[in-house]
Coordinates of C-alpha atoms in Angstrom, one line a residue:
X2 CA 118.8 -151.9 -17.6
X3 CA 117.2 -155.3 -19.0
X4 CA 117.3 -157.2 -22.3
X5 CA 114.9 -156.5 -24.6
X6 CA 113.9 -160.6 -24.3
X7 CA 114.0 -160.0 -20.7
X8 CA 111.6 -157.1 -20.8
X9 CA 109.0 -159.4 -22.7
X10 CA 109.2 -162.0 -20.2
X11 CA 108.4 -159.9 -17.6
X12 CA 105.4 -158.3 -19.3
X13 CA 104.2 -161.4 -20.5
X14 CA 104.7 -162.8 -16.4
X15 CA 102.4 -159.6 -15.5
X16 CA 99.8 -160.1 -18.1
X17 CA 99.7 -164.0 -16.3
X18 CA 99.8 -162.8 -12.5
X19 CA 96.5 -160.0 -13.7
X20 CA 94.8 -163.6 -15.1
X21 CA 93.7 -164.4 -11.8
X22 CA 92.0 -160.5 -10.7
X23 CA 89.0 -161.3 -10.8
X24 CA 85.9 -159.1 -11.3
X25 CA 84.0 -159.7 -8.6
X26 CA 80.7 -159.0 -10.2
X27 CA 80.7 -161.2 -12.7
X28 CA 83.1 -164.0 -11.6
X29 CA 85.9 -163.5 -15.0
X30 CA 89.2 -161.9 -14.4
X31 CA 90.5 -158.8 -16.0
X32 CA 92.4 -159.7 -18.8
X33 CA 89.8 -162.3 -20.0
X34 CA 87.3 -159.1 -19.8
X35 CA 89.6 -157.3 -21.9
X36 CA 89.7 -154.7 -18.8
X37 CA 93.3 -154.5 -19.4
X38 CA 94.9 -152.6 -22.5
X39 CA 98.3 -151.9 -22.0
X40 CA 101.2 -153.4 -19.2
X41 CA 104.5 -151.5 -20.3
X42 CA 107.8 -152.3 -18.4
X43 CA 110.5 -150.0 -18.0
X44 CA 112.7 -152.8 -17.3
X45 CA 114.8 -151.2 -14.6
X46 CA 111.7 -150.4 -12.0
X47 CA 108.5 -149.4 -13.2
X48 CA 105.1 -150.7 -14.8
X49 CA 102.7 -148.9 -16.1
X50 CA 99.4 -150.7 -17.0
X51 CA 96.7 -149.1 -18.7
X52 CA 93.3 -150.4 -17.6
X53 CA 89.4 -149.7 -18.1
X54 CA 86.8 -150.4 -16.1
X55 CA 83.2 -152.1 -17.7
X56 CA 81.5 -148.7 -16.7
X57 CA 82.9 -145.4 -15.2
X58 CA 80.8 -146.1 -12.6
X59 CA 81.6 -149.0 -11.7
X60 CA 81.2 -149.7 -8.1
X61 CA 84.5 -151.6 -7.1
X62 CA 87.0 -149.6 -10.0
X63 CA 89.2 -148.9 -6.8
X64 CA 89.3 -152.3 -5.3
X65 CA 90.1 -153.8 -9.0
X66 CA 92.8 -151.3 -9.3
X67 CA 94.2 -152.2 -6.0
X68 CA 94.2 -156.0 -6.4
X69 CA 96.2 -155.2 -9.6
X70 CA 98.9 -153.5 -7.6
X71 CA 98.3 -156.0 -4.9
X72 CA 98.8 -159.0 -6.8
X73 CA 101.6 -158.4 -9.0
X74 CA 103.5 -157.1 -5.7
X75 CA 103.5 -159.7 -4.2
X76 CA 105.2 -161.5 -7.4
X77 CA 107.2 -159.1 -8.3
X78 CA 107.9 -156.3 -4.9
X79 CA 110.6 -154.6 -6.3
X80 CA 108.3 -153.2 -9.0
X81 CA 106.8 -149.4 -8.5
X82 CA 103.5 -150.3 -10.5
X83 CA 101.4 -147.2 -12.2
X84 CA 98.0 -147.9 -12.8
X85 CA 96.8 -145.6 -15.5
X86 CA 92.6 -146.1 -15.4
X87 CA 90.9 -144.9 -19.1
X88 CA 87.7 -144.8 -21.0
X89 CA 88.9 -144.7 -24.4
X90 CA 89.3 -146.4 -26.6
X91 CA 85.6 -147.4 -24.0
X92 CA 85.2 -150.9 -23.4
X93 CA 82.0 -153.3 -24.9
X94 CA 81.1 -156.7 -24.7
X95 CA 83.4 -157.8 -28.0
X96 CA 86.4 -157.0 -25.9
X97 CA 86.0 -160.6 -24.1
X98 CA 88.2 -163.0 -24.6
X99 CA 87.0 -166.2 -26.6
X100 CA 87.2 -168.0 -23.3
X101 CA 85.7 -164.8 -20.8
X102 CA 82.8 -165.2 -23.4
X103 CA 82.7 -169.1 -22.2
X104 CA 82.5 -168.1 -18.7
X105 CA 80.2 -166.0 -19.7
X106 CA 77.5 -167.5 -21.6
X107 CA 78.3 -165.3 -24.5

């Protein structure tokens, strides 16, 4: 089992990795879009990611979720990655980061 600091550092590393996963429809990363709600590393071999999509009917949702797993797997290949898609709370434009708002011209 990792220390609390190692767990925190691994979770921060995963958040940084996810900044390279783009939503191809708007060309903004999924972290700045506010699509990632939670990253929880168990300190051993598993990371749970709670994320949403801008709409439940998003046609590229499966592709984004696959990209999340692949991006993490490249840098942390020993982790089991569980991506949980949730729609509560529903995504709103207010969840976009300041950096994302600049990119989107909001």
